[in-house]
């Protein structure tokens, strides 16, 4: 059974940093692109970043480029999101999502999400 | 950036009725690179449709997608009680990947 489990969400002050993790089980992690998608409280979905299976290709939304960094450790089946210079508007539930085997740019499995709150 | 506009914002229907949800793009979506997701309160999104019309694994055939270019539609042929949720379209033909703002399907 495919499972994605995010962790690392917390309350952090503006300008602070945080690292999120997403532990994957139940599939060959290295064979799938992975993404982060966030959802502000009561709002819609916002794509954050995408990373290829071999970490050779990375994409970011303009709103986080230069502040956030996505990486993965295929030996640990774990995806990461390093977040720096956090802003109030980064407050959201962050989901990791697996790229579909056929159409890698859509997300067929999602974690339960981890909440990041940026506030003073 | 491709902006996706979903309509209506809220759709009130009864179980057994047909639901038609619209997603309009600000520019043409390449290669029908359009997906639909369902999200229930407190839950992660669930992939329903990709490639504008291909059902994801395990999705009932009452869900169907259609469209191309800038106009896409998700149709639920006969609503079941578990179908009442928020639905999002997503384009993945160009960067950044973008989502629509969602359509809430509520019980009338």
mmCIF file of C-alpha atoms in Angstrom, chain A residues 37 39 43-47 59-62 95 100 102-103 105-108 110-112, chain B residues 33 35 37 39 43-47 50 57 88 90 92-93 95-101:
data_model
loop_
_atom_site.group_PDB
_atom_site.id
_atom_site.type_symbol
_atom_site.label_atom_id
_atom_site.label_comp_id
_atom_site.label_asym_id
_atom_site.label_seq_id
_atom_site.Cartn_x
_atom_site.Cartn_y
_atom_site.Cartn_z
ATOM 1 C CA UNK A 37 1.457 21.261 -2.942
ATOM 2 C CA UNK A 39 -3.219 24.799 0.887
ATOM 3 C CA UNK A 43 -8.281 28.206 0.488
ATOM 4 C CA UNK A 44 -7.512 26.259 -2.654
ATOM 5 C CA UNK A 45 -4.510 24.237 -3.747
ATOM 6 C CA UNK A 46 -1.213 25.836 -4.771
ATOM 7 C CA UNK A 47 1.566 23.898 -6.468
ATOM 8 C CA UNK A 59 10.802 23.203 -10.666
ATOM 9 C CA UNK A 60 9.469 25.846 -8.285
ATOM 10 C CA UNK A 61 6.554 28.236 -8.127
ATOM 11 C CA UNK A 62 7.576 31.865 -8.443
ATOM 12 C CA UNK A 95 1.179 18.019 1.097
ATOM 13 C CA UNK A 100 1.619 9.280 -11.587
ATOM 14 C CA UNK A 102 2.291 7.298 -16.732
ATOM 15 C CA UNK A 103 1.652 11.019 -16.436
ATOM 16 C CA UNK A 105 2.876 15.710 -13.775
ATOM 17 C CA UNK A 106 -0.335 14.627 -12.046
ATOM 18 C CA UNK A 107 -0.487 13.368 -8.484
ATOM 19 C CA UNK A 108 -1.999 9.988 -7.744
ATOM 20 C CA UNK A 110 -0.980 12.381 -1.432
ATOM 21 C CA UNK A 111 0.095 12.492 2.172
ATOM 22 C CA UNK A 112 -2.176 13.712 4.942
ATOM 23 C CA UNK B 33 -2.907 18.369 -19.887
ATOM 24 C CA UNK B 35 -6.600 16.893 -14.372
ATOM 25 C CA UNK B 37 -9.181 16.185 -8.123
ATOM 26 C CA UNK B 39 -11.164 16.890 -1.864
ATOM 27 C CA UNK B 43 -8.595 15.071 3.675
ATOM 28 C CA UNK B 44 -5.963 15.152 0.979
ATOM 29 C CA UNK B 45 -7.035 15.574 -2.640
ATOM 30 C CA UNK B 46 -7.802 12.479 -4.715
ATOM 31 C CA UNK B 47 -6.967 12.208 -8.406
ATOM 32 C CA UNK B 50 -6.046 13.188 -16.097
ATOM 33 C CA UNK B 57 -7.302 3.852 -11.162
ATOM 34 C CA UNK B 88 -10.322 21.217 -8.400
ATOM 35 C CA UNK B 90 -5.240 21.445 -12.542
ATOM 36 C CA UNK B 92 0.105 20.572 -16.081
ATOM 37 C CA UNK B 93 0.959 21.467 -19.648
ATOM 38 C CA UNK B 95 4.914 25.845 -15.709
ATOM 39 C CA UNK B 96 3.890 26.796 -13.146
ATOM 40 C CA UNK B 97 1.374 24.037 -12.606
ATOM 41 C CA UNK B 98 -1.827 25.762 -11.593
ATOM 42 C CA UNK B 99 -5.093 24.799 -9.960
ATOM 43 C CA UNK B 100 -8.519 26.305 -10.275
ATOM 44 C CA UNK B 101 -10.083 27.863 -7.206
#
